[in-house]
Amino acid sequence: MSLHERPAAAPVGEAIAHESAALHVTGHALYTDDLGVRLQNLLHAWPVGSPHAHARVTGLDMGAALAVPGVVRVLTAADVPGVNDAGVKGDEPLFPTEAMYHGHPVAWVLADSEDAARLGAAAVQVTYEPLPSVITVREAIAQDAFQGAQSTLARGDVTVGFEQAAHVFTGEFDIGGQEHFYLETNAALAHVDEAGQVFIQSSTQHPTETQEITAHVLGLPSSAVTVQCLRMGGGFGGKEMQPHGYAAVAALGATLTGRPVRLRLNRTLDMTQTGKRHPFHAAWKAGFDADGRFTALEVTLTSDGGWSLDLSEPVMARALCHLDNAYFIPHVHARGRIARTNKTSQTAFRGFGGPQGMLVTEDILGRVAPLLGLDAHELRARNFYRPGEATPYGQPVRHAERMHDLWAQLLTRSDFRERQAEVAAFNAAHPHRKRGLSVTPVKFGISFNFTAYNQAGALVHVYKDGSVLINHGGTEMGQGLHTKMMQVAATALGVPLSSVRLAPTRTDKVPNTSATAASSGADLNGGAVKDACDQIRANLAAVAAGTLGVHPDDVRFEAGRVFPLGHPERGLDWKALVHDAYHLRTQLWAAGFYRTPGLHWDRVAMQGEPFKYFSYGASVTEVEVDGFTGAYRVRRADLLHDVGDSLSPLIDLGQVEGGYVQGLGWLTLEELRWDESDGPNRGRLQTQSASTYKLPSFSELPGQFNVGLLERATETGVVYGSKAVGEPPLMLAISAREALREACAAFGPPGRTTPLNSPATPEAVYWALDAARAARPQEVPGD
Ligand code: MTE
Ligand code: MOS
């Protein structure tokens, strides 16, 4: 069988609950920090954070801290036996001599209790020499403060494209950042065994990198450090790079004191210290022909990378590779550069720059449609990729027809045209309340742009009693990867799901893993788990063939029975076969490996085929806006998303719903505010808790929420015909923002462009609708 084919009665494709759902909702699921209470002699770590956005550390006196009862030690740069750096770019000192943002930890205090550690941290005397700071992207642009490589993605010749254009528009656009707000904040727990082996439990999406960075901080080989991730209470990209330094601090503390060390950020610390979604600034020029088709697009994207590079370069690469979204743009010239500011080091966040890139083009289309005299949905559909066309980076858009089919299906399912008329009638009848209805597409490339990351490993054991234990390199952050991997193993071995257990992710079981990221966890680890299971099954088929008197190729494995093709009644029991196979000295465990075939990417030229395939989706959102306050609600959302043949439909539905709501948060509610004044708190994050940072919750859910998965969507070349699902649905929320724009526009005369800030908070919506309203010719009283 090839990778995408599935047997008839298979555990993959069954709509089952998340493997830990019952534990999650009853509070029994354990997270990294829950494991600390089981250890004796536990030490607690607390940071000494900089009160300046940018300052040189000129002195560090810990005398008073060490006098605080319970304080055991203060960790500083002098304690680091290896490399004093927590990143992969060499620009993230773990114990810095220059504080680069407000709250930057310059030392860590270890104590017998968290309270003591906190008091100790407050007692450390640090002297600072404040330095000038850069807080906003616009300040960074003005001061030419950039970091890392600048990249250009180009196709054709935009000069020619603009000459061919009947209409040319220019504009600027600022896109806000986003706090991950995973429920579980960053946490690490480290201890050292009698042989000096360092064991770290970490809330990390990338255990291998946590291992490597801890090893280099400690000056140890990777083999001396083991990292385990039981599960995370959400990662969303925020635990791809950020956990490494915390793990290293805990491990350093454990090696120096011989006691286990626990480090857990509280919410304020997590929000103050850890990187977020990159804010972006875009300056653009777009050309369209007389029919509204793109002729050219010229863009400069500037992301706010914060104080260090972290993942800013690959995030920018993905932003550039998603500017096109679902649209063919013949001539493109797009530049990307990363500002360096004195803020948290911005990092991966669901979509990894893709959402920002797509939003730029969707914003352009939403802004110019009225100026082109077209409905925005018509303008969008006219520009869709057609089969045979390629992206600006040279990758053919395989299955471009799916976008057209999906769009048509969604317009029908959501009664789009009828509801357009209803919305128009409502708006005509209501001067102070307006509705907006919008539809937007999603096309998202699946695979890591960095080709080497597209590999995975697994270790599958069949024990003598027939029970199965799987390990794989991916981490579980609520997205249901473990559930899917159990379904894959049960399908590949032909056993019931109840025979399969899954062990926590550990670097000593499966080494050299990639981050669980880029939505590719199930594709990659699924390929590896299936490979391991296939090897075990081949060994067992050889044994069964002898017993059953058939060729090994004709042995079938299904639901715990093993039988000759066409003769289920002549079957053997799986357990009996495993027992026999053991006595015949057959290997009953295997290591599996998968590498995504067919990828290549030239990072400098920004050309190649970095993605295995594209994930497609579309959404229709209807909103209602109040003209007095700008307050709004989402009345209804209809989503249709392509997950191939779903590995686990309930999980995938959850991912699509959750992605949309998280996107809604980013685009409409969540607003990070930093102190941009010249006062003493310059650079401080002002929205550092749930009381000042507004997240979407039940009350923001669409009144009606219809979510569908595209049918007959088998993806050949991917495990059991499925497609990745984790990130792409976030961008379905763009239709909500566009619907808000439509509603704002309805307060004014037709044919006007309606700029809208992002996030489109009620305040931003108010100013947009107020501008529209001001453009309406005033009625003469008494008329
Ligand atoms: N879903 C939940 N519940 N929690 C998460 O942290 N992270 C998202 C997405 N869905 C996340 C989630 C992100 S950023 C990615 S890259 C994918 O899940 C990662 O998992 P996958 O590769 O297994 O899809
Ligand atoms: Mo997801 S942003 O790739 O962890």
PDB file of N, CA and C and ligand atoms in Angstrom, residues 180 205 235-240 277 311 315 318 347-353 444 448 477 515-520 726-727, ligand 2:
ATOM      1  N   HIS A 180       0.470  34.681  23.088  1.00  0.00           N
ATOM      2  CA  HIS A 180      -0.004  33.293  22.919  1.00  0.00           C
ATOM      3  C   HIS A 180      -1.083  32.935  23.939  1.00  0.00           C
ATOM      4  N   GLN A 205       7.894  22.778  22.808  1.00  0.00           N
ATOM      5  CA  GLN A 205       7.498  22.199  21.521  1.00  0.00           C
ATOM      6  C   GLN A 205       8.701  21.599  20.806  1.00  0.00           C
ATOM      7  N   GLY A 235       0.719  25.631  23.247  1.00  0.00           N
ATOM      8  CA  GLY A 235       2.041  26.107  22.839  1.00  0.00           C
ATOM      9  C   GLY A 235       1.859  27.230  21.821  1.00  0.00           C
ATOM     10  N   PHE A 236       1.117  26.928  20.768  1.00  0.00           N
ATOM     11  CA  PHE A 236       0.764  27.896  19.713  1.00  0.00           C
ATOM     12  C   PHE A 236       1.986  28.555  19.087  1.00  0.00           C
ATOM     13  N   GLY A 237       3.135  27.895  19.164  1.00  0.00           N
ATOM     14  CA  GLY A 237       4.361  28.476  18.622  1.00  0.00           C
ATOM     15  C   GLY A 237       5.176  29.180  19.696  1.00  0.00           C
ATOM     16  N   GLY A 238       4.523  29.538  20.799  1.00  0.00           N
ATOM     17  CA  GLY A 238       5.194  30.266  21.870  1.00  0.00           C
ATOM     18  C   GLY A 238       6.166  29.409  22.654  1.00  0.00           C
ATOM     19  N   LYS A 239       6.146  28.085  22.411  1.00  0.00           N
ATOM     20  CA  LYS A 239       7.075  27.205  23.123  1.00  0.00           C
ATOM     21  C   LYS A 239       7.997  26.491  22.149  1.00  0.00           C
ATOM     22  N   GLU A 240       8.224  27.146  21.013  1.00  0.00           N
ATOM     23  CA  GLU A 240       9.151  26.565  20.047  1.00  0.00           C
ATOM     24  C   GLU A 240      10.587  26.934  20.409  1.00  0.00           C
ATOM     25  N   ARG A 277       3.576  37.031  18.777  1.00  0.00           N
ATOM     26  CA  ARG A 277       3.454  37.160  17.327  1.00  0.00           C
ATOM     27  C   ARG A 277       4.097  38.478  16.897  1.00  0.00           C
ATOM     28  N   LEU A 311      13.238  33.406  15.958  1.00  0.00           N
ATOM     29  CA  LEU A 311      12.772  32.830  14.691  1.00  0.00           C
ATOM     30  C   LEU A 311      12.341  33.900  13.692  1.00  0.00           C
ATOM     31  N   VAL A 315      10.199  33.398  10.101  1.00  0.00           N
ATOM     32  CA  VAL A 315       8.847  33.972  10.146  1.00  0.00           C
ATOM     33  C   VAL A 315       8.673  34.935   8.967  1.00  0.00           C
ATOM     34  N   ARG A 318       8.211  32.987   5.718  1.00  0.00           N
ATOM     35  CA  ARG A 318       6.857  32.476   5.538  1.00  0.00           C
ATOM     36  C   ARG A 318       5.889  33.612   5.217  1.00  0.00           C
ATOM     37  N   THR A 347       8.357  35.807  18.194  1.00  0.00           N
ATOM     38  CA  THR A 347       8.667  34.412  17.879  1.00  0.00           C
ATOM     39  C   THR A 347       7.572  33.778  17.033  1.00  0.00           C
ATOM     40  N   ALA A 348       7.595  32.451  16.963  1.00  0.00           N
ATOM     41  CA  ALA A 348       6.566  31.712  16.235  1.00  0.00           C
ATOM     42  C   ALA A 348       5.207  31.929  16.881  1.00  0.00           C
ATOM     43  N   PHE A 349       4.186  32.016  16.068  1.00  0.00           N
ATOM     44  CA  PHE A 349       2.801  31.993  16.575  1.00  0.00           C
ATOM     45  C   PHE A 349       1.944  31.486  15.426  1.00  0.00           C
ATOM     46  N   ARG A 350       1.180  30.444  15.724  1.00  0.00           N
ATOM     47  CA  ARG A 350       0.243  29.819  14.779  1.00  0.00           C
ATOM     48  C   ARG A 350       0.142  30.573  13.444  1.00  0.00           C
ATOM     49  N   GLY A 351       0.723  29.979  12.436  1.00  0.00           N
ATOM     50  CA  GLY A 351       0.737  30.587  11.106  1.00  0.00           C
ATOM     51  C   GLY A 351       2.119  31.102  10.728  1.00  0.00           C
ATOM     52  N   PHE A 352       2.922  31.472  11.786  1.00  0.00           N
ATOM     53  CA  PHE A 352       4.363  31.704  11.610  1.00  0.00           C
ATOM     54  C   PHE A 352       4.663  32.753  10.532  1.00  0.00           C
ATOM     55  N   GLY A 353       4.007  33.903  10.579  1.00  0.00           N
ATOM     56  CA  GLY A 353       4.253  34.947   9.567  1.00  0.00           C
ATOM     57  C   GLY A 353       3.290  34.836   8.394  1.00  0.00           C
ATOM     58  N   PHE A 444      -2.447  27.722   2.317  1.00  0.00           N
ATOM     59  CA  PHE A 444      -1.318  27.735   3.249  1.00  0.00           C
ATOM     60  C   PHE A 444      -0.379  26.594   2.921  1.00  0.00           C
ATOM     61  N   PHE A 448       8.090  22.614   6.691  1.00  0.00           N
ATOM     62  CA  PHE A 448       8.991  23.653   7.157  1.00  0.00           C
ATOM     63  C   PHE A 448       9.699  24.229   5.942  1.00  0.00           C
ATOM     64  N   MET A 477       0.354  19.420  22.524  1.00  0.00           N
ATOM     65  CA  MET A 477       0.050  20.719  23.148  1.00  0.00           C
ATOM     66  C   MET A 477      -1.451  20.977  23.139  1.00  0.00           C
ATOM     67  N   ALA A 515      11.069  20.625  15.807  1.00  0.00           N
ATOM     68  CA  ALA A 515       9.998  21.217  16.614  1.00  0.00           C
ATOM     69  C   ALA A 515       8.666  20.650  16.137  1.00  0.00           C
ATOM     70  N   THR A 516       7.732  20.488  17.056  1.00  0.00           N
ATOM     71  CA  THR A 516       6.375  20.179  16.631  1.00  0.00           C
ATOM     72  C   THR A 516       5.779  21.512  16.236  1.00  0.00           C
ATOM     73  N   ALA A 517       5.755  21.749  14.957  1.00  0.00           N
ATOM     74  CA  ALA A 517       5.429  23.081  14.461  1.00  0.00           C
ATOM     75  C   ALA A 517       5.134  22.987  12.975  1.00  0.00           C
ATOM     76  N   ALA A 518       4.848  24.138  12.379  1.00  0.00           N
ATOM     77  CA  ALA A 518       4.532  24.213  10.957  1.00  0.00           C
ATOM     78  C   ALA A 518       3.376  23.261  10.600  1.00  0.00           C
ATOM     79  N   SER A 519       2.574  22.942  11.587  1.00  0.00           N
ATOM     80  CA  SER A 519       1.395  22.070  11.395  1.00  0.00           C
ATOM     81  C   SER A 519       1.751  20.684  10.904  1.00  0.00           C
ATOM     82  N   SER A 520       3.047  20.373  10.875  1.00  0.00           N
ATOM     83  CA  SER A 520       3.444  19.152  10.182  1.00  0.00           C
ATOM     84  C   SER A 520       3.632  17.977  11.126  1.00  0.00           C
ATOM     85  N   GLY A 726      -3.242  22.226  11.818  1.00  0.00           N
ATOM     86  CA  GLY A 726      -3.023  23.071  13.011  1.00  0.00           C
ATOM     87  C   GLY A 726      -3.119  24.569  12.810  1.00  0.00           C
ATOM     88  N   GLU A 727      -2.412  25.098  11.827  1.00  0.00           N
ATOM     89  CA  GLU A 727      -2.353  26.555  11.695  1.00  0.00           C
ATOM     90  C   GLU A 727      -3.338  27.170  10.699  1.00  0.00           C
TER      91      GLU A 727
HETATM   92 MO1  MOS B   2       3.379  26.596  15.147  1.00  0.00          MO
HETATM   93  S1  MOS B   2       3.597  28.614  15.038  1.00  0.00           S
HETATM   94  O1  MOS B   2       4.446  26.333  13.775  1.00  0.00           O
HETATM   95  O2  MOS B   2       4.305  26.198  16.498  1.00  0.00           O
END
